[in-house]
Short mmCIF file of C-alpha atoms in Angstrom, two decimals:
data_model
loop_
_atom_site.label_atom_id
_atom_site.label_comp_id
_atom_site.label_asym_id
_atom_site.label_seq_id
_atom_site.Cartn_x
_atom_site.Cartn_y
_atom_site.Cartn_z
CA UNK A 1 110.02 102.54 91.09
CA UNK A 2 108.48 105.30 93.56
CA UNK A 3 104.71 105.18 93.87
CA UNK A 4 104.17 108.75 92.54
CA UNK A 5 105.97 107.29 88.98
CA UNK A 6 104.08 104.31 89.26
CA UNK A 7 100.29 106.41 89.48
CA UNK A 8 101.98 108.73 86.75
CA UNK A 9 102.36 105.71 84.91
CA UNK A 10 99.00 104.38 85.58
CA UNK A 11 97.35 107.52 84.47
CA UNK A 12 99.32 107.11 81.36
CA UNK A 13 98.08 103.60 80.82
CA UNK A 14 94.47 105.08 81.61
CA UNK A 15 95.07 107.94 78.68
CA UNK A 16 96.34 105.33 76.14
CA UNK A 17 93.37 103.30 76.54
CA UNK A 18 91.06 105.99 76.71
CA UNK A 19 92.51 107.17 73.35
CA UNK A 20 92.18 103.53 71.79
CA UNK A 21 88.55 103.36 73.23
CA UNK A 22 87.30 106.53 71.87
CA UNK A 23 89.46 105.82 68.44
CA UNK A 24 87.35 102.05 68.27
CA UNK A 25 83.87 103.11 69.26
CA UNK A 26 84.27 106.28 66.63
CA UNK A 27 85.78 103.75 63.94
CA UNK A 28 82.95 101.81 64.54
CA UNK A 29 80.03 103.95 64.69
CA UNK A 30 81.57 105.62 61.03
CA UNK A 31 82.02 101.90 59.50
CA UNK A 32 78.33 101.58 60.60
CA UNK A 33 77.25 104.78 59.20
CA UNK A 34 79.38 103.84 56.22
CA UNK A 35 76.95 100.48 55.39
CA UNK A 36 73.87 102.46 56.00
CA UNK A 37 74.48 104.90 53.03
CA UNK A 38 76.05 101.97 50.66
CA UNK A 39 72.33 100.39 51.62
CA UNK A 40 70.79 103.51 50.60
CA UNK A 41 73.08 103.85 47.32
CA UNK A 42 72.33 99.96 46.50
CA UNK A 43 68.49 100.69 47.05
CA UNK A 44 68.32 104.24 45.13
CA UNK A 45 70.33 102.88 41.95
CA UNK A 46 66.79 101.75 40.06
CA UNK A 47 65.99 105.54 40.78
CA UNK A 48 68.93 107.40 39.58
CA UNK A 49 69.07 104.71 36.52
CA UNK A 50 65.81 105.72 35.20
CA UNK A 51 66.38 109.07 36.04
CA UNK A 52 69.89 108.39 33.60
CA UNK A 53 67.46 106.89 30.93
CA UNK A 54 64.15 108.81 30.67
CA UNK A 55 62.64 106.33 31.88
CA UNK A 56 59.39 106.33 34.20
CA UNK A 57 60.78 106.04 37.82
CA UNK A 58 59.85 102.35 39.65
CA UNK A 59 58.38 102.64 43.19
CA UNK A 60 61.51 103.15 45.41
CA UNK A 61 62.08 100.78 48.28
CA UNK A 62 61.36 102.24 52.02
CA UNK A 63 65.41 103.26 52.41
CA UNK A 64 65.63 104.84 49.28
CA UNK A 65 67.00 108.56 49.78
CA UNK A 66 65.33 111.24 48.33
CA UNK A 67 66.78 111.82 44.80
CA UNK A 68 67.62 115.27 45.77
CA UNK A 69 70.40 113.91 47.57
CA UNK A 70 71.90 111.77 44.88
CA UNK A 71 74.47 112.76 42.74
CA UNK A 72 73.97 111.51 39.64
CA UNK A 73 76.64 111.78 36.04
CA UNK A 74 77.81 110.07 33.28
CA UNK A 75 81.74 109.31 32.91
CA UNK A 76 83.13 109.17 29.06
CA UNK A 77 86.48 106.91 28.00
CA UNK A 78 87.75 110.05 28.02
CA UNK A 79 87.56 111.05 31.47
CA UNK A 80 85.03 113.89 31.39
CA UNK A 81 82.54 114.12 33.85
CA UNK A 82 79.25 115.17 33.47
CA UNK A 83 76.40 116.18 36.63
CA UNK A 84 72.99 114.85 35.29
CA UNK A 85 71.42 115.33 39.20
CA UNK A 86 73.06 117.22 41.96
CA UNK A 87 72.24 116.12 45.05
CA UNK A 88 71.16 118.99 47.82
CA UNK A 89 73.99 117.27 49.72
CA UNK A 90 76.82 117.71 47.75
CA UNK A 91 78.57 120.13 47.45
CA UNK A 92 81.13 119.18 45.08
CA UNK A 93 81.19 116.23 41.83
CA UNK A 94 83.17 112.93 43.22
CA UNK A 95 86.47 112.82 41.45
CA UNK A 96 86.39 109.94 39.88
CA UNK A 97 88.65 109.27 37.14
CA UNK A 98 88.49 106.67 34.30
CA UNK A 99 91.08 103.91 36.10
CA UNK A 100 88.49 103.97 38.67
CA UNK A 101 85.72 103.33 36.77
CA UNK A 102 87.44 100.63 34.76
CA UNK A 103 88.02 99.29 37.97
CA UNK A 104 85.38 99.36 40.34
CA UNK A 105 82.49 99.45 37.31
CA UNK A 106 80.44 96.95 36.77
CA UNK A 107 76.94 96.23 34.38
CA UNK A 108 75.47 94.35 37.58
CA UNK A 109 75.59 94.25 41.42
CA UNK A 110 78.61 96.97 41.16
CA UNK A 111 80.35 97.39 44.80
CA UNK A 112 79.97 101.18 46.67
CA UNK A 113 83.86 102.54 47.11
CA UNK A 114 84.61 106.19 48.41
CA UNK A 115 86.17 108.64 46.39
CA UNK A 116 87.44 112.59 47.24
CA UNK A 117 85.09 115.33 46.28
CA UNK A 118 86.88 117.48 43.01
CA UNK A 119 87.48 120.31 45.12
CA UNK A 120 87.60 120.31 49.08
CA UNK A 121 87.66 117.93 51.78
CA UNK A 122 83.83 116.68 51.03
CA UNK A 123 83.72 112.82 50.17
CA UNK A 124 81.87 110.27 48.32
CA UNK A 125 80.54 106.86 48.37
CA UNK A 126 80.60 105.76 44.40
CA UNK A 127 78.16 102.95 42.57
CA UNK A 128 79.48 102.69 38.54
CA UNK A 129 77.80 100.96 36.05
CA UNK A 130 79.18 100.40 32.98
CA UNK A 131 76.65 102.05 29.63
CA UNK A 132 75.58 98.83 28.02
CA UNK A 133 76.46 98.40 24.69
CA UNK A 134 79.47 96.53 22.71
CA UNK A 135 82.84 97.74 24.43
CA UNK A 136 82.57 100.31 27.22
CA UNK A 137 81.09 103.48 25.97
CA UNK A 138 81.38 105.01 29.36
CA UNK A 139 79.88 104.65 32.87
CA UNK A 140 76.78 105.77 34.71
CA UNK A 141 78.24 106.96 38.25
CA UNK A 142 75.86 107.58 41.47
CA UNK A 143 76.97 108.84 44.40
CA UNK A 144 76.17 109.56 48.30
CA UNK A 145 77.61 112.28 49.86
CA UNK A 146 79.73 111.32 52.88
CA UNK A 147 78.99 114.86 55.26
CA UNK A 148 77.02 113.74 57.39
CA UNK A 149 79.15 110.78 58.16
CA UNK A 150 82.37 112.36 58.18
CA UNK A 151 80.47 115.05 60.25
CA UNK A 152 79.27 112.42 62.87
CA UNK A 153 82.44 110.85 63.09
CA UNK A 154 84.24 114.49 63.98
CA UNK A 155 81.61 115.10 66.59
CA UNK A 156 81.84 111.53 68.27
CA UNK A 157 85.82 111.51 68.12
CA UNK A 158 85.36 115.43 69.70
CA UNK A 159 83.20 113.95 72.26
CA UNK A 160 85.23 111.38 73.27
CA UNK A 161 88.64 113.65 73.18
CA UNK A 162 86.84 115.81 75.31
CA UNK A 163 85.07 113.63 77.87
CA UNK A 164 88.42 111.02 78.26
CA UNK A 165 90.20 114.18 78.95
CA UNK A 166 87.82 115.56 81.56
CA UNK A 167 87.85 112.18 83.13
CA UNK A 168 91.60 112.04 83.08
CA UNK A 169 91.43 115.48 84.65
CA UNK A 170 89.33 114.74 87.48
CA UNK A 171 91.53 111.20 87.70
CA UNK A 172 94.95 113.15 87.84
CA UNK A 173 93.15 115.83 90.43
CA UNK A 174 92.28 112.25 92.62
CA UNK A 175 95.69 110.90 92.24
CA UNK A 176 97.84 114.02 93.16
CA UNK A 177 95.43 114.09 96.48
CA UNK A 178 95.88 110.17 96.91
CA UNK A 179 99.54 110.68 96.12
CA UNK A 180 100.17 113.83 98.69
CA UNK A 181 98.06 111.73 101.29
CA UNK A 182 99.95 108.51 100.89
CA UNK A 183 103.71 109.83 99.71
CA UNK A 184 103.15 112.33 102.89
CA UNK A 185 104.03 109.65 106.19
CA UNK A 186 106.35 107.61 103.80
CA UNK A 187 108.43 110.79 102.90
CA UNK A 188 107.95 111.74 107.13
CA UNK A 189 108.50 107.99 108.16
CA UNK A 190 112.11 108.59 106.06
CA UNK A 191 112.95 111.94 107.32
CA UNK A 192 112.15 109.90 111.09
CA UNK A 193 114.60 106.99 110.25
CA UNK A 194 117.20 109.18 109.34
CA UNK A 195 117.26 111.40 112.00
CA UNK A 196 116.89 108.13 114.01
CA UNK A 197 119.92 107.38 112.38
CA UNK A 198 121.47 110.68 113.07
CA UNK A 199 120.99 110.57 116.79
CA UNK A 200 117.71 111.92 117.31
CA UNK A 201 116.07 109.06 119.26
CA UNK A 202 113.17 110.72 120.16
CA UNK A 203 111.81 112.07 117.04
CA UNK A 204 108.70 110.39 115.98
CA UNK A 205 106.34 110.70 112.81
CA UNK A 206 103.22 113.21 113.79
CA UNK A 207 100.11 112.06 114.69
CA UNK A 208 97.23 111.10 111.84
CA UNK A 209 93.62 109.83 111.83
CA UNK A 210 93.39 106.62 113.33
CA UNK A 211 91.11 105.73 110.09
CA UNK A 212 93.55 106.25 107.57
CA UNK A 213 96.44 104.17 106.67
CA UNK A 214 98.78 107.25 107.09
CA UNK A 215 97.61 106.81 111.02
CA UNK A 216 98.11 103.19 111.05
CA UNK A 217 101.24 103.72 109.50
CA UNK A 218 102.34 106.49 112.22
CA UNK A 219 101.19 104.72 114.98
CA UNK A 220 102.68 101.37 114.16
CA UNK A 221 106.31 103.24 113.21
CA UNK A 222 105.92 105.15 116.24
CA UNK A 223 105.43 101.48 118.47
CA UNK A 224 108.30 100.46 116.97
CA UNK A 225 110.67 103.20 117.33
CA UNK A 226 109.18 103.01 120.90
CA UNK A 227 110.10 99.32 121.73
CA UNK A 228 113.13 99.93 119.91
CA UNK A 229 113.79 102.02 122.11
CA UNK A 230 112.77 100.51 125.39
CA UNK A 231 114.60 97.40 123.80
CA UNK A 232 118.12 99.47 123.35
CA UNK A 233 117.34 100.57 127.25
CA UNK A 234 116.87 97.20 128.35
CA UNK A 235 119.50 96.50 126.70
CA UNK A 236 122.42 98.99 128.10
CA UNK A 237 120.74 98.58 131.57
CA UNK A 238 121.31 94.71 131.07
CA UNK A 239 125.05 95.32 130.19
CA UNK A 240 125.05 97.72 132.80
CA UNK A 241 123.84 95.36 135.55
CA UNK A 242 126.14 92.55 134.13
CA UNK A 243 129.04 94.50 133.77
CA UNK A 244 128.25 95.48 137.72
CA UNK A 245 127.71 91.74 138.94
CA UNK A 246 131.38 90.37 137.30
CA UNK A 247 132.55 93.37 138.70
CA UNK A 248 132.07 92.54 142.29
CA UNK A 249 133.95 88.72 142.10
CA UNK A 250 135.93 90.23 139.79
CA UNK A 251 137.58 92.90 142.32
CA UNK A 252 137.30 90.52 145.26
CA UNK A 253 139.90 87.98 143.32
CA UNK A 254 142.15 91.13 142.14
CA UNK A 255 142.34 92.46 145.83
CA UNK A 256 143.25 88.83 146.75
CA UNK A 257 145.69 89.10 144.01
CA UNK A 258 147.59 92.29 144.99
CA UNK A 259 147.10 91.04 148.47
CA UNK A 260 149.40 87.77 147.76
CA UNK A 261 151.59 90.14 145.52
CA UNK A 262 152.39 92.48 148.43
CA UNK A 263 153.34 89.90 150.68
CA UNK A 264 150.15 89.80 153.24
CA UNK A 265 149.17 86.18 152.67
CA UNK A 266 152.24 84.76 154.16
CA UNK A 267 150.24 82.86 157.00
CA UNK A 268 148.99 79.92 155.81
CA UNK A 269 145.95 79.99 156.95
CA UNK A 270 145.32 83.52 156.06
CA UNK A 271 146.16 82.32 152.17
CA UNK A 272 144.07 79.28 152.47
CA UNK A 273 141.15 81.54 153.35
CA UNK A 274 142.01 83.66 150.61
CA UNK A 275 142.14 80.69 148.09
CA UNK A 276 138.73 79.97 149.40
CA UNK A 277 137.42 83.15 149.13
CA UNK A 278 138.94 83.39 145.01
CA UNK A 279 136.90 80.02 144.52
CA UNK A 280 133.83 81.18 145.50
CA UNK A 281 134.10 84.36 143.92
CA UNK A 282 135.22 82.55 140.22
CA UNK A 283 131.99 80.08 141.17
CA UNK A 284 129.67 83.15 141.08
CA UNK A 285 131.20 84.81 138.14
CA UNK A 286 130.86 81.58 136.48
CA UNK A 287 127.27 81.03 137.77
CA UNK A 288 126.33 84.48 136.59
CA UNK A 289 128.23 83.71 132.68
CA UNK A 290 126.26 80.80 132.81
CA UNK A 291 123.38 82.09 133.37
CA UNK A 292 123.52 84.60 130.96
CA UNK A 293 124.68 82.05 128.63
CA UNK A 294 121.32 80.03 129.26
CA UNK A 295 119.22 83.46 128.86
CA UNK A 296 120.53 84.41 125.64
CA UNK A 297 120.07 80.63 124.12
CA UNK A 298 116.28 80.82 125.16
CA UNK A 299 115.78 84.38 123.51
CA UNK A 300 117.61 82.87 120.18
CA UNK A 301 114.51 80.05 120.51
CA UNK A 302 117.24 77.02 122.44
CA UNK A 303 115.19 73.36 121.18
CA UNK A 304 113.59 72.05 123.98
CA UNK A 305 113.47 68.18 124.64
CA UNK A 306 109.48 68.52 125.33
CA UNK A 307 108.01 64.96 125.58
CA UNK A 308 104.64 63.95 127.91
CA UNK A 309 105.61 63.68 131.33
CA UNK A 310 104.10 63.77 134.91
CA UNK A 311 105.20 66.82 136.21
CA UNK A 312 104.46 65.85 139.85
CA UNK A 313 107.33 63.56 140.37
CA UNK A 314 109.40 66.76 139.14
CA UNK A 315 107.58 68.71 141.80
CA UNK A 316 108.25 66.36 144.27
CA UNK A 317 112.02 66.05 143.73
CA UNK A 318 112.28 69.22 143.86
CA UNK A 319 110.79 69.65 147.71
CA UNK A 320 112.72 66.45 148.97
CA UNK A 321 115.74 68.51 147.63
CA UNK A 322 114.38 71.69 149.48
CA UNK A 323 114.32 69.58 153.13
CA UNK A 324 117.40 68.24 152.57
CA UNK A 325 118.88 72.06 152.34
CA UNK A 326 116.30 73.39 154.80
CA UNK A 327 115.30 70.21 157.07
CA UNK A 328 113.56 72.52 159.48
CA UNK A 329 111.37 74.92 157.39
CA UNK A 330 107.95 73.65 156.94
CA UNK A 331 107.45 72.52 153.45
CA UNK A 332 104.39 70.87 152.09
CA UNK A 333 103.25 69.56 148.56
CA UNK A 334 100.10 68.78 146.78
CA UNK A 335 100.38 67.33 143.47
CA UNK A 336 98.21 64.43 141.79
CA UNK A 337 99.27 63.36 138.60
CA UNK A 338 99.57 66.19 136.18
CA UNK A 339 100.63 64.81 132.50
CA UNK A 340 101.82 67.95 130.45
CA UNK A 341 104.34 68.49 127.58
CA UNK A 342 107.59 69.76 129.22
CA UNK A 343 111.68 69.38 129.22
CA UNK A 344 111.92 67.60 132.49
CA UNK A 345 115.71 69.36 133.33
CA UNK A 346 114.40 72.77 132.15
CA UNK A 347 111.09 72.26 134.48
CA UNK A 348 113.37 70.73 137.36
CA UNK A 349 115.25 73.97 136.70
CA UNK A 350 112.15 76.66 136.93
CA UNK A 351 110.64 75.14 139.79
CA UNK A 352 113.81 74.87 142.16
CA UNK A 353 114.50 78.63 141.49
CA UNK A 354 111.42 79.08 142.33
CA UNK A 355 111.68 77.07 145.60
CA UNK A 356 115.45 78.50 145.82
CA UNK A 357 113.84 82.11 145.60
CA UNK A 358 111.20 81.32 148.40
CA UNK A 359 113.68 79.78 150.61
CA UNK A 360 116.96 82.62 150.24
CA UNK A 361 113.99 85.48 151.12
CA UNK A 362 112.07 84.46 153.81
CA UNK A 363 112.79 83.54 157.36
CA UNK A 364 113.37 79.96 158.56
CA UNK A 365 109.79 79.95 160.32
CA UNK A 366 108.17 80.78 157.07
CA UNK A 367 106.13 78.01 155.84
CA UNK A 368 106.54 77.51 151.82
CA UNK A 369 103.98 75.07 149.85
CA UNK A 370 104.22 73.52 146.44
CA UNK A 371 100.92 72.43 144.68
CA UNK A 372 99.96 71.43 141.39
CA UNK A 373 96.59 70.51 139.64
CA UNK A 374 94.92 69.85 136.33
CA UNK A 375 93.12 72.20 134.33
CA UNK A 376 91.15 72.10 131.02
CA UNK A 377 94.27 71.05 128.55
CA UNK A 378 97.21 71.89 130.74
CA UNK A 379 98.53 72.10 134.39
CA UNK A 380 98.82 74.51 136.92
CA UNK A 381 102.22 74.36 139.39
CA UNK A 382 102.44 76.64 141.89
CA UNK A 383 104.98 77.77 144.84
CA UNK A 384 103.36 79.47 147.64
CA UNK A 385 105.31 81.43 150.16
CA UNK A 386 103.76 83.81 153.59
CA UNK A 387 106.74 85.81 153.60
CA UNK A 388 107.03 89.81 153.62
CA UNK A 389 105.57 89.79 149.89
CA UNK A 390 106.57 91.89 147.51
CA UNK A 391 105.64 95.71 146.36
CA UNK A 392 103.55 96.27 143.39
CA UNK A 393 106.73 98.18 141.89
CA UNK A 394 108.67 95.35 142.87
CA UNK A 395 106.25 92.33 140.87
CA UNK A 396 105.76 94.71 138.15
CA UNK A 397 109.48 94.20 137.43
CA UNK A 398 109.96 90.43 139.06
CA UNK A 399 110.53 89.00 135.94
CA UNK A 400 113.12 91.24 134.35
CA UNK A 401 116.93 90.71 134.61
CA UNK A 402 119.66 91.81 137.59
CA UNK A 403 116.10 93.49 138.88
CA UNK A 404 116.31 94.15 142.95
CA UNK A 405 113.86 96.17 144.48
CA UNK A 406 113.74 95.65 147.49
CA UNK A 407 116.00 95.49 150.63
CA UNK A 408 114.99 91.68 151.10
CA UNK A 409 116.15 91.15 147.96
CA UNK A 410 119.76 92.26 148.26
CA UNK A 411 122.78 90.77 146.51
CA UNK A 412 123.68 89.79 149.61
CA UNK A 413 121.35 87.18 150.13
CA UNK A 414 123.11 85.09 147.35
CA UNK A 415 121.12 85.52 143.82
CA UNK A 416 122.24 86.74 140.70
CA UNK A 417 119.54 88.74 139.88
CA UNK A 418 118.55 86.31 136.96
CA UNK A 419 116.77 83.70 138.86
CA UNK A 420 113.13 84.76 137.95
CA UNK A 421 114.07 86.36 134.40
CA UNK A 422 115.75 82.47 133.91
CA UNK A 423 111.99 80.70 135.08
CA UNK A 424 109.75 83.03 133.00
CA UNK A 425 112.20 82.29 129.94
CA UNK A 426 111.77 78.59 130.31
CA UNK A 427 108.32 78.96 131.06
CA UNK A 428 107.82 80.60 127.65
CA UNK A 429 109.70 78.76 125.64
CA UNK A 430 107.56 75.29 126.85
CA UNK A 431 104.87 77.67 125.16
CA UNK A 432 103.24 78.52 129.08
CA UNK A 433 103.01 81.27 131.12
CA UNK A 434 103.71 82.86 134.44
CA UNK A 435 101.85 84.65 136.76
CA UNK A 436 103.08 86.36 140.22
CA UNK A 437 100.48 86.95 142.80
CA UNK A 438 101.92 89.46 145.88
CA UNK A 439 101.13 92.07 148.07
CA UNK A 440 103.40 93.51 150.84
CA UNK A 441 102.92 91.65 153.69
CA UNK A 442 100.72 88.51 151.83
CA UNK A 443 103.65 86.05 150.86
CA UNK A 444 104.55 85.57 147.10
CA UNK A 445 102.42 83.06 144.59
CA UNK A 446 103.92 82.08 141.54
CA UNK A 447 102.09 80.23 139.30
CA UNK A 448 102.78 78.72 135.82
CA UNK A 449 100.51 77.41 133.52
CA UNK A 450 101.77 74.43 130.93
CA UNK A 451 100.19 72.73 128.05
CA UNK A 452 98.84 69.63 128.55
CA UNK A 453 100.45 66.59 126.76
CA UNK A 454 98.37 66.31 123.15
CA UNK A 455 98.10 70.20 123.50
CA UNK A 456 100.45 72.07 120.20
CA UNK A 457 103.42 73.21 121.95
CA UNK A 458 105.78 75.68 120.24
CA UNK A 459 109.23 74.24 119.60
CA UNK A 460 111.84 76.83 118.32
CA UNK A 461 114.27 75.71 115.86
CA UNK A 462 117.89 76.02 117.71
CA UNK A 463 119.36 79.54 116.16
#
């Protein structure tokens, strides 16, 4: 259901019980008014009785009415009607008939019933007492006119017509506003998606006070069409980049190919060379698949083996595998104990490419340390290299996939381009963080910050 039928419907709800209120408190107030003249009929009836029998009148209670506005006749068997007092009141003689009397009459304690007035719309509350005597020789009748009841009733029923519909009024004024004011960004933040939809990838919903829940609602629909966006950029320059990095092993083994095809590998050794060449080429393309295999598993939330471990010895294995590649470049560690909650191959992993990184961009001379220490509920590892450093452009985009910015960085020097995107995405998924420290000429410092082992680490279900 929309929400402009659903307030519709709520004012309706609101009218209904409007009506049933004003209907209840006007029933009431009329049943009320309704006691209060059977109280003054029941205390006037010694009045009008000696009034009916020449008798001397009694001292009337305090609620007795006034006899002027009694009515006060006799009824015979036979139906006729006679006015020994007309009230000031009435207007009209009750029309009461003979079935009534016989019904409603009594010689004592008779009960007050309303009747019709004998020629309009006045009406009656009725006390009948039957004459006494043997047999019924016909009926003393007093009775209260009803006008100023009926009268009060009208008014209070007016009243409340009038009033429920005012309120309603001003209610229905509120909700159209409320409506316009709320409907208004849904029916734009539709109009956006479908031209979204369309093609239209820059449209976005206009602009609304930041107060209102129309400008949260534009603002948070316009971040999302905007990371969307960035997202579907990211994206195509991912495929982009990947589609660029088979590419190059790709065309290496299909000139090879053609090569052997036309005849120009006849010389062994020039074939060998070739075979060598195909082999390393398939080894990168498969490096690179696998790689983007692993990336894609940690964005789909890949379970992580985390259990308390002592990250040093990781640390450490990692720089004893470093000299054994590099036994000349000057490599030092510093790393206590540090207990934290980690996969040890997915650490191993993030710290050699970071070692890997430091090592494939800087010159042999260039001294690289690895250091690690405790800090309150987790660990800090960190890979420290006085190389050229990096440009701000360049670590404000470290982290992001097939990035190279700068000429140090080339695909020549080995890397995929995934390296660092593969050690942040590890890094997160242990539930950590990492943080590049450069400046152009100032070395690279990469540190990453872990949970410590009774820390809450988030695990990912495997998707």
């Amino acid at each position: 259901m929309r929400l402009r039928t659903r307030l519709y419907a709520g004012l309706g709800a609101i009218a209904v019980a409007f009506a049933i209120t004003g209907y209840l408190v006007a029933t009431t107030q009329q049943r009320y008014l309704t006691e209060q003249v059977d109280r003054e009929l029941q205390s006037s009836m010694p009045v009008a009785l000696g009034v009916l029998g020449n008798r001397p009148l009694p001292v009337p209670p305090e609620d007795t009415v006034a006899l002027s506005k009694l009515w006060v006749g006799h009824l015979t068997p036979d139906g006729t009607l006679s006015t020994v007092v007309q009230g000031q009141d009435a207007v009209e003689q009750p029309a009461i008939t003979t079935s009534m009397a016989q019904q409603h009459g009594r010689r004592n304690n008779p009960e007050p019933f309303t009747v019709d007035g004998n020629v309009g719309d006045e009406r009656f509350r009725v006390l009948v007492l039957e004459r006494p005597g043997a047999g019924v020789t016909g009926w003393e009748v007093i009775a209260l006119s009803l006008n100023d009841t009926d009268d009060a009733y009208q008014r209070l029923l007016l009243a409340t017509g009038v009033g429920g519909i005012a309120v309603l009024a001003v209610i229905a004024l509120i909700a159209a506003w409320v409506v316009r004011l709320g409907v208004k960004p849904i029916n734009e933040m539709t109009e956006a998606a479908d031209a979204i939809t369309a093609g239209d990838d820059e449209r976005r919903m206009a602009a609304y006070p930041g107060g209102t829940e129309a400008g949260h609602l534009a603002r948070a629909f316009n971040t999302m069409l905007d990371e969307r966006q960035a997202a579907d950029n990211r994206l195509r320059q991912f495929v982009a980049d990947a589609s660029h990095e088979l590419r190059t092993p790709l065309t290496s083994i299909r000139g090879y190919s053609d090569l052997y095809q036309q005849g120009g590998l006849l010389d062994k050794a020039k074939l060998d060379d070739a075979m060598r060449r195909v082999s390393s080429e398939a080894e990168r393309m498969g490096a690179i698949v696998n790689d983007l295999l692993l990336l894609t598993n940690l964005d789909r939330g890949m379970q992580l083996a985390l259990a308390p471990m002592d990250a040093s010895e990781v640390l450490h294995d990692v720089v004893t595998d470093a000299r054994v590649v590099q036994p000349d470049r000057p490599i030092t560690i510093d790393a206590p104990e540090l207990w934290c909650n980690a996969d040890r191959q997915r650490l191993h992993q993030a710290i050699a490419a970071l070692v890997h990184n430091a090592l494939a961009h800087t010159g042999p001379e260039v001294a690289i340390e690895v250091q690690g220490r405790a800090e309150r509920g987790g660990v800090n590892l960190e890979v420290i290299d006085h190389g050229p450093g990096m440009s701000p452009e360049t670590a404000t985009h470290a982290f992001e996939r097939f990035y190279r910015g700068d000429a140090s960085r080339a695909r020549d020097s080995g890397g995929s381009g995934l390296g660092l995107a593969i050690v942040h995405s590890i890094v997160e998924a242990h539930g950590g963080r990492i943080v590049l420290h450069t400046a152009p000429g100032d070395g690279c410092r990469f540190r990453i910050v872990l949970p410590g082992p009774t820390a809450a680490v988030a695990t990912p279900s495997s998707g």
